[in-house]
Amino acid sequence: MRVPRRTSTLLVTVLLAGTVMVPLAPAALAAPATAPSAARALAPSAVPFTAAEAHRSATGAYTLTWSSPAGQVVVTASTDPNATSGVEVGRGAGTGSLTVPAGTLASGARWYFRLTPDAGAPLTVAERSLGLADADNARDAGGYRTTDGHWVRMGVVYRSNKLSRLTAAEQQVLLDQHITRDVDLRNSVERSDEPDRVPAGITYQVADVVSLSHGLKFHKDAAATLAAALAAGLFSGSDDLGQSIGYPFMVNFVGADYAFHDTLTAVAANQGATLYHCTAGKDRTGWTTAVLLTLLGVPRATVEADFLASNTYTGDPDAVELSWLRAAFAEVDYIYGDFDTYLHKGLMLDDATIDALRAKLLV
Protein backbone atom coordinates (compact mmCIF):
# COMPACT_ATOMS: atom_id res chain seq x y z
CA MET A 1 0.00 0.00 0.00
CA ARG A 2 1.58 3.22 -1.13
CA VAL A 3 0.11 5.56 1.52
CA PRO A 4 0.62 3.97 4.97
CA ARG A 5 -1.52 4.87 7.95
CA ARG A 6 1.31 6.99 9.36
CA THR A 7 1.07 9.37 6.42
CA SER A 8 -2.69 9.77 6.61
CA THR A 9 -2.50 10.40 10.37
CA LEU A 10 0.15 13.04 9.93
CA LEU A 11 -1.78 14.75 7.17
CA VAL A 12 -4.82 15.00 9.43
CA THR A 13 -2.59 16.53 12.07
CA VAL A 14 -1.30 19.09 9.57
CA LEU A 15 -4.72 20.07 8.32
CA LEU A 16 -6.02 20.54 11.85
CA ALA A 17 -2.99 22.45 13.02
CA GLY A 18 -3.03 25.52 10.85
CA THR A 19 -0.01 27.60 11.86
CA VAL A 20 0.73 26.57 15.44
CA MET A 21 4.46 27.14 16.02
CA VAL A 22 6.93 26.82 18.87
CA PRO A 23 10.51 27.98 19.44
CA LEU A 24 13.19 25.77 17.95
CA ALA A 25 13.86 23.97 21.24
CA PRO A 26 10.81 22.83 23.29
CA ALA A 27 11.22 24.01 26.85
CA ALA A 28 10.96 20.55 28.36
CA LEU A 29 14.19 19.48 26.66
CA ALA A 30 16.06 22.65 25.91
CA ALA A 31 19.22 22.53 23.84
CA PRO A 32 22.53 23.27 25.57
CA ALA A 33 23.58 26.90 25.77
CA THR A 34 26.50 26.16 23.54
CA ALA A 35 26.24 23.83 20.56
CA PRO A 36 29.67 22.94 19.20
CA SER A 37 29.72 20.99 15.98
CA ALA A 38 28.53 17.37 16.10
CA ALA A 39 31.34 16.62 13.68
CA ARG A 40 34.14 17.38 16.14
CA ALA A 41 37.32 15.69 15.01
CA LEU A 42 38.02 12.15 16.16
CA ALA A 43 41.42 10.54 16.29
CA PRO A 44 42.50 9.56 12.78
CA SER A 45 41.17 6.18 11.77
CA ALA A 46 43.72 3.36 11.80
CA VAL A 47 41.49 1.27 9.52
CA PRO A 48 43.12 1.35 6.07
CA PHE A 49 40.15 0.04 4.09
CA THR A 50 38.48 2.47 1.71
CA ALA A 51 35.80 -0.02 0.64
CA ALA A 52 34.59 -3.37 1.99
CA GLU A 53 31.41 -5.41 1.61
CA ALA A 54 30.02 -8.89 2.25
CA HIS A 55 27.13 -10.41 0.31
CA ARG A 56 25.39 -13.73 0.77
CA SER A 57 23.87 -15.38 -2.30
CA ALA A 58 20.68 -17.40 -2.40
CA THR A 59 22.82 -20.56 -2.44
CA GLY A 60 24.55 -19.64 0.83
CA ALA A 61 27.88 -18.60 -0.68
CA TYR A 62 29.52 -15.38 0.51
CA THR A 63 31.32 -12.90 -1.69
CA LEU A 64 33.69 -10.46 0.00
CA THR A 65 35.30 -7.47 -1.67
CA TRP A 66 37.66 -4.88 -0.21
CA SER A 67 40.08 -2.15 -1.09
CA SER A 68 43.09 -1.01 0.93
CA PRO A 69 46.78 -0.07 0.52
CA ALA A 70 47.81 -3.16 2.51
CA GLY A 71 49.98 -5.84 0.98
CA GLN A 72 47.85 -8.75 2.21
CA VAL A 73 44.51 -9.24 3.94
CA VAL A 74 43.60 -12.33 6.00
CA VAL A 75 39.89 -13.12 6.28
CA THR A 76 38.43 -14.94 9.28
CA ALA A 77 34.79 -15.75 10.01
CA SER A 78 32.92 -15.68 13.32
CA THR A 79 29.33 -15.38 14.53
CA ASP A 80 30.41 -12.67 16.99
CA PRO A 81 30.95 -9.16 15.57
CA ASN A 82 33.40 -8.41 18.39
CA ALA A 83 35.53 -11.53 17.95
CA THR A 84 39.25 -10.96 17.43
CA SER A 85 39.77 -14.42 15.99
CA GLY A 86 37.82 -16.95 13.99
CA VAL A 87 37.94 -19.54 11.24
CA GLU A 88 40.26 -18.47 8.44
CA VAL A 89 38.36 -18.64 5.15
CA GLY A 90 41.00 -17.16 2.89
CA ARG A 91 43.39 -14.33 2.17
CA GLY A 92 44.18 -12.01 -0.66
CA ALA A 93 45.91 -8.85 -1.81
CA GLY A 94 45.35 -5.48 -0.21
CA THR A 95 42.64 -4.84 -2.79
CA GLY A 96 40.84 -8.00 -3.69
CA SER A 97 37.88 -10.33 -3.36
CA LEU A 98 37.11 -13.73 -1.94
CA THR A 99 34.30 -16.26 -2.40
CA VAL A 100 33.39 -18.51 0.49
CA PRO A 101 31.53 -21.46 -1.07
CA ALA A 102 28.17 -22.58 0.26
CA GLY A 103 28.59 -25.21 2.95
CA THR A 104 31.92 -23.86 4.19
CA LEU A 105 30.21 -22.13 7.10
CA ALA A 106 27.27 -23.45 9.09
CA SER A 107 23.93 -22.29 7.74
CA GLY A 108 21.39 -20.64 9.98
CA ALA A 109 23.93 -18.30 11.57
CA ARG A 110 24.88 -14.75 10.71
CA TRP A 111 28.58 -14.68 9.88
CA TYR A 112 30.89 -11.73 10.40
CA PHE A 113 34.10 -11.49 8.39
CA ARG A 114 37.16 -9.88 9.95
CA LEU A 115 39.49 -8.38 7.36
CA THR A 116 42.95 -8.16 8.91
CA PRO A 117 45.56 -6.26 6.85
CA ASP A 118 49.29 -6.68 7.29
CA ALA A 119 49.43 -2.99 8.18
CA GLY A 120 46.71 -1.12 10.04
CA ALA A 121 43.65 -2.10 12.04
CA PRO A 122 41.17 -4.82 11.03
CA LEU A 123 37.62 -4.23 9.83
CA THR A 124 34.59 -6.48 10.36
CA VAL A 125 31.85 -6.71 7.73
CA ALA A 126 28.76 -8.87 7.25
CA GLU A 127 25.79 -9.40 4.98
CA ARG A 128 23.41 -6.59 5.96
CA SER A 129 20.13 -8.47 5.70
CA LEU A 130 19.04 -10.55 8.67
CA GLY A 131 17.28 -12.88 6.25
CA LEU A 132 13.89 -12.71 8.00
CA ALA A 133 11.09 -13.77 5.67
CA ASP A 134 8.54 -12.04 7.90
CA ALA A 135 10.57 -8.82 8.21
CA ASP A 136 12.27 -8.56 4.84
CA ASN A 137 13.59 -5.04 5.44
CA ALA A 138 15.39 -6.00 8.66
CA ARG A 139 19.05 -5.11 8.13
CA ASP A 140 22.20 -3.81 9.71
CA ALA A 141 22.57 -0.02 9.65
CA GLY A 142 26.37 -0.26 9.84
CA GLY A 143 29.14 -1.12 7.44
CA TYR A 144 29.51 2.34 5.89
CA ARG A 145 32.65 4.49 5.63
CA THR A 146 32.57 8.09 6.83
CA THR A 147 34.02 11.11 5.09
CA ASP A 148 36.92 11.17 7.59
CA GLY A 149 37.89 7.53 7.05
CA HIS A 150 36.14 5.86 9.97
CA TRP A 151 33.66 3.01 9.61
CA VAL A 152 30.22 2.47 11.19
CA ARG A 153 30.34 -0.73 13.22
CA MET A 154 28.16 -3.63 12.21
CA GLY A 155 26.17 -5.63 14.74
CA VAL A 156 25.21 -2.60 16.87
CA VAL A 157 22.18 -0.94 15.21
CA TYR A 158 19.48 -2.53 13.08
CA ARG A 159 16.61 -1.04 11.08
CA SER A 160 13.49 -3.00 10.18
CA ASN A 161 9.88 -3.14 9.14
CA LYS A 162 7.17 -4.41 11.51
CA LEU A 163 7.95 -7.31 13.82
CA SER A 164 4.37 -8.51 14.30
CA ARG A 165 4.71 -11.73 12.32
CA LEU A 166 8.04 -13.11 13.50
CA THR A 167 8.22 -16.84 14.03
CA ALA A 168 9.97 -18.30 17.04
CA ALA A 169 13.01 -19.02 14.86
CA GLU A 170 13.06 -15.41 13.61
CA GLN A 171 12.81 -14.11 17.16
CA GLN A 172 15.83 -16.23 18.00
CA VAL A 173 17.73 -14.50 15.18
CA LEU A 174 17.21 -11.20 17.02
CA LEU A 175 18.56 -12.70 20.21
CA ASP A 176 21.51 -14.16 18.33
CA GLN A 177 22.41 -10.63 17.20
CA HIS A 178 22.49 -9.55 20.87
CA ILE A 179 19.56 -7.17 20.28
CA THR A 180 18.34 -6.02 23.68
CA ARG A 181 16.08 -3.09 22.75
CA ASP A 182 13.25 -2.75 20.21
CA VAL A 183 12.17 0.85 19.47
CA ASP A 184 8.76 1.06 17.77
CA LEU A 185 8.21 4.23 15.71
CA ARG A 186 4.61 3.37 14.76
CA ASN A 187 1.40 5.10 15.86
CA SER A 188 -1.04 3.72 18.42
CA VAL A 189 -3.40 2.15 15.87
CA GLU A 190 -0.56 0.33 14.11
CA ARG A 191 0.79 -0.93 17.42
CA SER A 192 -2.65 -2.12 18.51
CA ASP A 193 -3.50 -3.82 15.21
CA GLU A 194 -0.15 -5.57 14.82
CA PRO A 195 1.80 -5.66 18.09
CA ASP A 196 5.47 -6.60 17.99
CA ARG A 197 6.40 -10.22 18.65
CA VAL A 198 9.76 -10.13 20.36
CA PRO A 199 11.19 -12.62 22.84
CA ALA A 200 11.90 -12.13 26.51
CA GLY A 201 15.22 -10.39 26.93
CA ILE A 202 14.42 -7.61 24.45
CA THR A 203 13.08 -4.42 26.01
CA TYR A 204 10.22 -2.83 24.08
CA GLN A 205 10.09 0.98 23.72
CA VAL A 206 7.60 3.23 21.93
CA ALA A 207 8.83 6.33 20.06
CA ASP A 208 5.69 7.35 18.16
CA VAL A 209 6.63 9.77 15.38
CA VAL A 210 3.09 11.20 15.09
CA SER A 211 2.16 11.22 18.76
CA LEU A 212 0.27 14.28 20.01
CA SER A 213 1.43 13.76 23.59
CA HIS A 214 3.64 16.84 23.25
CA GLY A 215 0.92 18.94 21.67
CA LEU A 216 -0.03 19.93 18.15
CA LYS A 217 3.01 22.10 17.44
CA PHE A 218 5.26 22.92 14.52
CA HIS A 219 8.52 24.83 14.22
CA LYS A 220 7.46 26.72 11.11
CA ASP A 221 4.16 27.63 9.47
CA ALA A 222 2.51 24.25 8.80
CA ALA A 223 0.46 25.61 5.93
CA ALA A 224 3.60 26.92 4.22
CA THR A 225 5.36 23.58 4.65
CA LEU A 226 2.32 21.77 3.26
CA ALA A 227 2.16 24.03 0.21
CA ALA A 228 5.91 23.83 -0.46
CA ALA A 229 5.97 20.05 -0.06
CA LEU A 230 3.01 19.59 -2.36
CA ALA A 231 4.59 21.81 -5.01
CA ALA A 232 7.91 19.98 -4.72
CA GLY A 233 6.18 16.64 -5.03
CA LEU A 234 4.34 17.70 -8.14
CA PHE A 235 7.52 19.15 -9.65
CA SER A 236 9.52 15.98 -8.97
CA GLY A 237 6.80 13.80 -10.47
CA SER A 238 6.41 11.80 -7.26
CA ASP A 239 4.13 8.78 -7.45
CA ASP A 240 3.03 9.36 -3.84
CA LEU A 241 2.29 12.96 -2.88
CA GLY A 242 1.36 11.82 0.61
CA GLN A 243 4.95 10.81 1.20
CA SER A 244 6.26 13.97 -0.47
CA ILE A 245 4.32 15.88 2.16
CA GLY A 246 5.02 13.53 5.06
CA TYR A 247 8.82 13.70 4.97
CA PRO A 248 9.17 17.47 5.57
CA PHE A 249 6.69 17.18 8.43
CA MET A 250 8.91 14.61 10.13
CA VAL A 251 11.26 17.58 10.54
CA ASN A 252 8.69 20.32 11.20
CA PHE A 253 6.38 18.45 13.61
CA VAL A 254 7.51 18.81 17.24
CA GLY A 255 6.16 15.39 18.24
CA ALA A 256 8.52 13.75 15.75
CA ASP A 257 11.48 15.52 17.38
CA TYR A 258 10.81 13.69 20.63
CA ALA A 259 10.48 10.33 18.88
CA PHE A 260 13.79 10.69 17.03
CA HIS A 261 15.46 12.08 20.16
CA ASP A 262 14.32 9.07 22.19
CA THR A 263 15.41 6.63 19.50
CA LEU A 264 18.92 8.02 19.13
CA THR A 265 19.31 8.34 22.88
CA ALA A 266 18.31 4.68 23.22
CA VAL A 267 20.96 3.67 20.69
CA ALA A 268 23.58 5.63 22.60
CA ALA A 269 22.68 4.30 26.05
CA ASN A 270 21.55 0.74 25.37
CA GLN A 271 23.69 -2.15 26.54
CA GLY A 272 23.61 -4.48 23.57
CA ALA A 273 22.38 -3.92 20.03
CA THR A 274 19.33 -1.78 19.24
CA LEU A 275 16.67 -2.31 16.58
CA TYR A 276 14.20 0.40 15.55
CA HIS A 277 11.35 0.02 13.09
CA CYS A 278 8.08 1.29 11.69
CA THR A 279 5.59 -0.61 9.51
CA ALA A 280 7.40 -0.89 6.18
CA GLY A 281 10.84 0.01 7.53
CA LYS A 282 11.40 2.68 4.89
CA ASP A 283 9.92 6.08 5.84
CA ARG A 284 10.06 6.81 9.57
CA THR A 285 12.81 4.21 9.81
CA GLY A 286 14.44 5.60 6.68
CA TRP A 287 14.64 9.12 8.10
CA THR A 288 15.88 7.86 11.47
CA THR A 289 18.70 6.02 9.70
CA ALA A 290 19.52 9.00 7.49
CA VAL A 291 19.82 11.19 10.59
CA LEU A 292 21.98 8.66 12.43
CA LEU A 293 24.34 8.03 9.51
CA THR A 294 24.67 11.76 8.80
CA LEU A 295 25.43 12.42 12.47
CA LEU A 296 28.19 9.83 12.23
CA GLY A 297 29.74 11.50 9.19
CA VAL A 298 28.59 9.15 6.43
CA PRO A 299 28.54 11.03 3.10
CA ARG A 300 25.16 12.03 1.69
CA ALA A 301 25.51 9.80 -1.39
CA THR A 302 25.94 6.75 0.85
CA VAL A 303 23.02 7.82 3.05
CA GLU A 304 20.85 8.08 -0.05
CA ALA A 305 21.97 4.66 -1.28
CA ASP A 306 21.03 3.08 2.06
CA PHE A 307 17.64 4.80 1.88
CA LEU A 308 16.97 3.55 -1.65
CA ALA A 309 17.99 0.01 -0.68
CA SER A 310 14.47 -0.42 0.75
CA ASN A 311 13.33 -0.79 -2.85
CA THR A 312 15.49 -3.91 -3.09
CA TYR A 313 14.84 -5.42 0.33
CA THR A 314 11.06 -5.02 0.10
CA GLY A 315 10.93 -6.20 -3.50
CA ASP A 316 9.02 -3.03 -4.44
CA PRO A 317 11.00 -0.82 -6.85
CA ASP A 318 8.75 2.12 -5.95
CA ALA A 319 8.84 1.70 -2.17
CA VAL A 320 10.77 4.95 -1.69
CA GLU A 321 11.74 7.89 -3.87
CA LEU A 322 14.91 9.90 -3.39
CA SER A 323 12.97 13.15 -3.66
CA TRP A 324 11.24 12.35 -0.37
CA LEU A 325 14.49 12.04 1.57
CA ARG A 326 15.89 15.16 -0.06
CA ALA A 327 12.73 17.05 0.91
CA ALA A 328 13.36 16.19 4.56
CA PHE A 329 16.96 17.39 4.39
CA ALA A 330 15.75 20.56 2.64
CA GLU A 331 13.32 21.13 5.51
CA VAL A 332 16.23 20.81 7.95
CA ASP A 333 18.08 23.56 6.08
CA TYR A 334 14.93 25.71 5.86
CA ILE A 335 14.12 25.57 9.56
CA TYR A 336 17.56 25.28 11.16
CA GLY A 337 20.08 26.44 8.58
CA ASP A 338 22.28 23.36 8.96
CA PHE A 339 22.17 19.76 10.14
CA ASP A 340 24.19 20.33 13.31
CA THR A 341 21.66 22.86 14.57
CA TYR A 342 18.86 20.40 13.81
CA LEU A 343 20.57 17.81 16.01
CA HIS A 344 20.99 20.19 18.93
CA LYS A 345 17.90 22.39 18.77
CA GLY A 346 15.43 20.24 16.89
CA LEU A 347 16.22 16.77 18.23
CA MET A 348 17.52 18.19 21.51
CA LEU A 349 20.63 16.01 21.51
CA ASP A 350 23.40 17.22 23.79
CA ASP A 351 27.07 16.85 22.99
CA ALA A 352 27.47 13.96 25.43
CA THR A 353 24.88 11.90 23.54
CA ILE A 354 26.36 12.74 20.14
CA ASP A 355 29.83 11.85 21.40
CA ALA A 356 28.49 8.60 22.86
CA LEU A 357 26.95 7.65 19.51
CA ARG A 358 30.19 8.32 17.69
CA ALA A 359 32.29 6.47 20.26
CA LYS A 360 29.96 3.48 20.22
CA LEU A 361 29.44 3.21 16.47
CA LEU A 362 32.65 4.34 14.81
CA VAL A 363 35.91 2.46 14.31
PDB file of N, CA and C in Angstrom, residues 127-140 158-167 170 174 275 277-282 285 306 309-317 319:
ATOM      1  N   GLU A 127      26.997  -9.591   5.791  1.00  0.00           N
ATOM      2  CA  GLU A 127      25.791  -9.401   4.977  1.00  0.00           C
ATOM      3  C   GLU A 127      24.813  -8.562   5.792  1.00  0.00           C
ATOM      4  N   ARG A 128      24.272  -7.490   5.203  1.00  0.00           N
ATOM      5  CA  ARG A 128      23.413  -6.593   5.964  1.00  0.00           C
ATOM      6  C   ARG A 128      22.078  -7.224   6.349  1.00  0.00           C
ATOM      7  N   SER A 129      21.458  -7.921   5.433  1.00  0.00           N
ATOM      8  CA  SER A 129      20.129  -8.474   5.695  1.00  0.00           C
ATOM      9  C   SER A 129      20.174  -9.529   6.789  1.00  0.00           C
ATOM     10  N   LEU A 130      19.163  -9.505   7.659  1.00  0.00           N
ATOM     11  CA  LEU A 130      19.045 -10.546   8.671  1.00  0.00           C
ATOM     12  C   LEU A 130      18.358 -11.789   8.118  1.00  0.00           C
ATOM     13  N   GLY A 131      17.870 -11.704   6.894  1.00  0.00           N
ATOM     14  CA  GLY A 131      17.278 -12.875   6.254  1.00  0.00           C
ATOM     15  C   GLY A 131      15.960 -13.318   6.863  1.00  0.00           C
ATOM     16  N   LEU A 132      15.177 -12.378   7.378  1.00  0.00           N
ATOM     17  CA  LEU A 132      13.895 -12.708   7.998  1.00  0.00           C
ATOM     18  C   LEU A 132      12.786 -12.630   6.959  1.00  0.00           C
ATOM     19  N   ALA A 133      12.166 -13.747   6.668  1.00  0.00           N
ATOM     20  CA  ALA A 133      11.093 -13.768   5.666  1.00  0.00           C
ATOM     21  C   ALA A 133       9.919 -12.907   6.098  1.00  0.00           C
ATOM     22  N   ASP A 134       9.682 -12.797   7.398  1.00  0.00           N
ATOM     23  CA  ASP A 134       8.538 -12.043   7.903  1.00  0.00           C
ATOM     24  C   ASP A 134       8.905 -10.618   8.316  1.00  0.00           C
ATOM     25  N   ALA A 135      10.120 -10.215   8.034  1.00  0.00           N
ATOM     26  CA  ALA A 135      10.571  -8.823   8.214  1.00  0.00           C
ATOM     27  C   ALA A 135      11.681  -8.606   7.201  1.00  0.00           C
ATOM     28  N   ASP A 136      11.282  -8.526   5.929  1.00  0.00           N
ATOM     29  CA  ASP A 136      12.269  -8.563   4.844  1.00  0.00           C
ATOM     30  C   ASP A 136      13.152  -7.332   4.760  1.00  0.00           C
ATOM     31  N   ASN A 137      12.777  -6.253   5.456  1.00  0.00           N
ATOM     32  CA  ASN A 137      13.594  -5.043   5.438  1.00  0.00           C
ATOM     33  C   ASN A 137      14.428  -4.901   6.708  1.00  0.00           C
ATOM     34  N   ALA A 138      14.562  -6.001   7.456  1.00  0.00           N
ATOM     35  CA  ALA A 138      15.394  -5.998   8.662  1.00  0.00           C
ATOM     36  C   ALA A 138      16.853  -6.129   8.249  1.00  0.00           C
ATOM     37  N   ARG A 139      17.660  -5.125   8.581  1.00  0.00           N
ATOM     38  CA  ARG A 139      19.051  -5.111   8.135  1.00  0.00           C
ATOM     39  C   ARG A 139      19.927  -4.262   9.044  1.00  0.00           C
ATOM     40  N   ASP A 140      21.204  -4.529   8.938  1.00  0.00           N
ATOM     41  CA  ASP A 140      22.202  -3.808   9.715  1.00  0.00           C
ATOM     42  C   ASP A 140      22.337  -2.392   9.171  1.00  0.00           C
ATOM     43  N   TYR A 158      20.246  -1.915  14.159  1.00  0.00           N
ATOM     44  CA  TYR A 158      19.482  -2.532  13.083  1.00  0.00           C
ATOM     45  C   TYR A 158      18.230  -1.714  12.789  1.00  0.00           C
ATOM     46  N   ARG A 159      17.848  -1.694  11.531  1.00  0.00           N
ATOM     47  CA  ARG A 159      16.615  -1.043  11.085  1.00  0.00           C
ATOM     48  C   ARG A 159      15.699  -2.112  10.503  1.00  0.00           C
ATOM     49  N   SER A 160      14.380  -1.933  10.622  1.00  0.00           N
ATOM     50  CA  SER A 160      13.485  -3.001  10.183  1.00  0.00           C
ATOM     51  C   SER A 160      12.091  -2.481   9.875  1.00  0.00           C
ATOM     52  N   ASN A 161      11.322  -3.334   9.231  1.00  0.00           N
ATOM     53  CA  ASN A 161       9.884  -3.141   9.143  1.00  0.00           C
ATOM     54  C   ASN A 161       9.221  -3.828  10.337  1.00  0.00           C
ATOM     55  N   LYS A 162       7.904  -3.925  10.333  1.00  0.00           N
ATOM     56  CA  LYS A 162       7.173  -4.408  11.506  1.00  0.00           C
ATOM     57  C   LYS A 162       7.617  -5.807  11.932  1.00  0.00           C
ATOM     58  N   LEU A 163       7.507  -6.054  13.238  1.00  0.00           N
ATOM     59  CA  LEU A 163       7.950  -7.312  13.816  1.00  0.00           C
ATOM     60  C   LEU A 163       6.770  -8.140  14.319  1.00  0.00           C
ATOM     61  N   SER A 164       5.593  -7.887  13.781  1.00  0.00           N
ATOM     62  CA  SER A 164       4.375  -8.510  14.305  1.00  0.00           C
ATOM     63  C   SER A 164       4.169  -9.944  13.851  1.00  0.00           C
ATOM     64  N   ARG A 165       4.937 -10.392  12.860  1.00  0.00           N
ATOM     65  CA  ARG A 165       4.713 -11.730  12.316  1.00  0.00           C
ATOM     66  C   ARG A 165       5.904 -12.670  12.517  1.00  0.00           C
ATOM     67  N   LEU A 166       6.833 -12.305  13.339  1.00  0.00           N
ATOM     68  CA  LEU A 166       8.036 -13.113  13.504  1.00  0.00           C
ATOM     69  C   LEU A 166       7.720 -14.493  14.074  1.00  0.00           C
ATOM     70  N   THR A 167       8.316 -15.492  13.490  1.00  0.00           N
ATOM     71  CA  THR A 167       8.217 -16.838  14.031  1.00  0.00           C
ATOM     72  C   THR A 167       9.166 -16.965  15.219  1.00  0.00           C
ATOM     73  N   GLU A 170      12.650 -16.771  13.969  1.00  0.00           N
ATOM     74  CA  GLU A 170      13.062 -15.414  13.607  1.00  0.00           C
ATOM     75  C   GLU A 170      13.311 -14.570  14.860  1.00  0.00           C
ATOM     76  N   LEU A 174      16.992 -12.481  16.334  1.00  0.00           N
ATOM     77  CA  LEU A 174      17.209 -11.200  17.015  1.00  0.00           C
ATOM     78  C   LEU A 174      18.060 -11.394  18.264  1.00  0.00           C
ATOM     79  N   LEU A 275      17.437  -2.258  17.825  1.00  0.00           N
ATOM     80  CA  LEU A 275      16.671  -2.311  16.578  1.00  0.00           C
ATOM     81  C   LEU A 275      15.542  -1.301  16.674  1.00  0.00           C
ATOM     82  N   HIS A 277      12.152   0.374  14.270  1.00  0.00           N
ATOM     83  CA  HIS A 277      11.355   0.019  13.094  1.00  0.00           C
ATOM     84  C   HIS A 277      10.042   0.794  13.049  1.00  0.00           C
ATOM     85  N   CYS A 278       9.444   0.802  11.854  1.00  0.00           N
ATOM     86  CA  CYS A 278       8.079   1.292  11.692  1.00  0.00           C
ATOM     87  C   CYS A 278       7.279   0.158  11.059  1.00  0.00           C
ATOM     88  N   THR A 279       6.384   0.455  10.123  1.00  0.00           N
ATOM     89  CA  THR A 279       5.592  -0.614   9.506  1.00  0.00           C
ATOM     90  C   THR A 279       6.311  -1.227   8.309  1.00  0.00           C
ATOM     91  N   ALA A 280       6.708  -0.385   7.361  1.00  0.00           N
ATOM     92  CA  ALA A 280       7.397  -0.887   6.175  1.00  0.00           C
ATOM     93  C   ALA A 280       8.916  -0.794   6.299  1.00  0.00           C
ATOM     94  N   GLY A 281       9.402  -0.102   7.325  1.00  0.00           N
ATOM     95  CA  GLY A 281      10.843   0.014   7.527  1.00  0.00           C
ATOM     96  C   GLY A 281      11.529   0.916   6.524  1.00  0.00           C
ATOM     97  N   LYS A 282      10.817   1.891   5.968  1.00  0.00           N
ATOM     98  CA  LYS A 282      11.403   2.684   4.891  1.00  0.00           C
ATOM     99  C   LYS A 282      11.224   4.192   5.050  1.00  0.00           C
ATOM    100  N   THR A 285      11.531   4.891   9.598  1.00  0.00           N
ATOM    101  CA  THR A 285      12.806   4.211   9.811  1.00  0.00           C
ATOM    102  C   THR A 285      13.880   4.746   8.876  1.00  0.00           C
ATOM    103  N   ASP A 306      21.631   3.922   1.016  1.00  0.00           N
ATOM    104  CA  ASP A 306      21.026   3.083   2.055  1.00  0.00           C
ATOM    105  C   ASP A 306      19.515   3.275   2.071  1.00  0.00           C
ATOM    106  N   ALA A 309      17.878   1.465  -0.765  1.00  0.00           N
ATOM    107  CA  ALA A 309      17.989   0.014  -0.678  1.00  0.00           C
ATOM    108  C   ALA A 309      16.687  -0.637  -0.222  1.00  0.00           C
ATOM    109  N   SER A 310      15.776   0.135   0.383  1.00  0.00           N
ATOM    110  CA  SER A 310      14.469  -0.424   0.749  1.00  0.00           C
ATOM    111  C   SER A 310      13.724  -0.931  -0.479  1.00  0.00           C
ATOM    112  N   ASN A 311      13.974  -0.325  -1.627  1.00  0.00           N
ATOM    113  CA  ASN A 311      13.329  -0.790  -2.853  1.00  0.00           C
ATOM    114  C   ASN A 311      13.753  -2.216  -3.190  1.00  0.00           C
ATOM    115  N   THR A 312      14.985  -2.554  -2.837  1.00  0.00           N
ATOM    116  CA  THR A 312      15.492  -3.907  -3.092  1.00  0.00           C
ATOM    117  C   THR A 312      15.025  -4.880  -2.021  1.00  0.00           C
ATOM    118  N   TYR A 313      15.184  -4.500  -0.763  1.00  0.00           N
ATOM    119  CA  TYR A 313      14.843  -5.418   0.325  1.00  0.00           C
ATOM    120  C   TYR A 313      13.357  -5.736   0.389  1.00  0.00           C
ATOM    121  N   THR A 314      12.499  -4.773   0.064  1.00  0.00           N
ATOM    122  CA  THR A 314      11.061  -5.016   0.105  1.00  0.00           C
ATOM    123  C   THR A 314      10.550  -5.664  -1.177  1.00  0.00           C
ATOM    124  N   GLY A 315      11.367  -5.651  -2.227  1.00  0.00           N
ATOM    125  CA  GLY A 315      10.930  -6.196  -3.503  1.00  0.00           C
ATOM    126  C   GLY A 315      10.001  -5.271  -4.257  1.00  0.00           C
ATOM    127  N   ASP A 316       9.871  -4.031  -3.784  1.00  0.00           N
ATOM    128  CA  ASP A 316       9.018  -3.033  -4.438  1.00  0.00           C
ATOM    129  C   ASP A 316       9.916  -1.925  -4.977  1.00  0.00           C
ATOM    130  N   PRO A 317      10.102  -1.837  -6.297  1.00  0.00           N
ATOM    131  CA  PRO A 317      11.005  -0.824  -6.855  1.00  0.00           C
ATOM    132  C   PRO A 317      10.537   0.601  -6.630  1.00  0.00           C
ATOM    133  N   ALA A 319       9.100   1.562  -3.604  1.00  0.00           N
ATOM    134  CA  ALA A 319       8.837   1.701  -2.167  1.00  0.00           C
ATOM    135  C   ALA A 319       9.204   3.084  -1.657  1.00  0.00           C
TER     136      ALA A 319
END
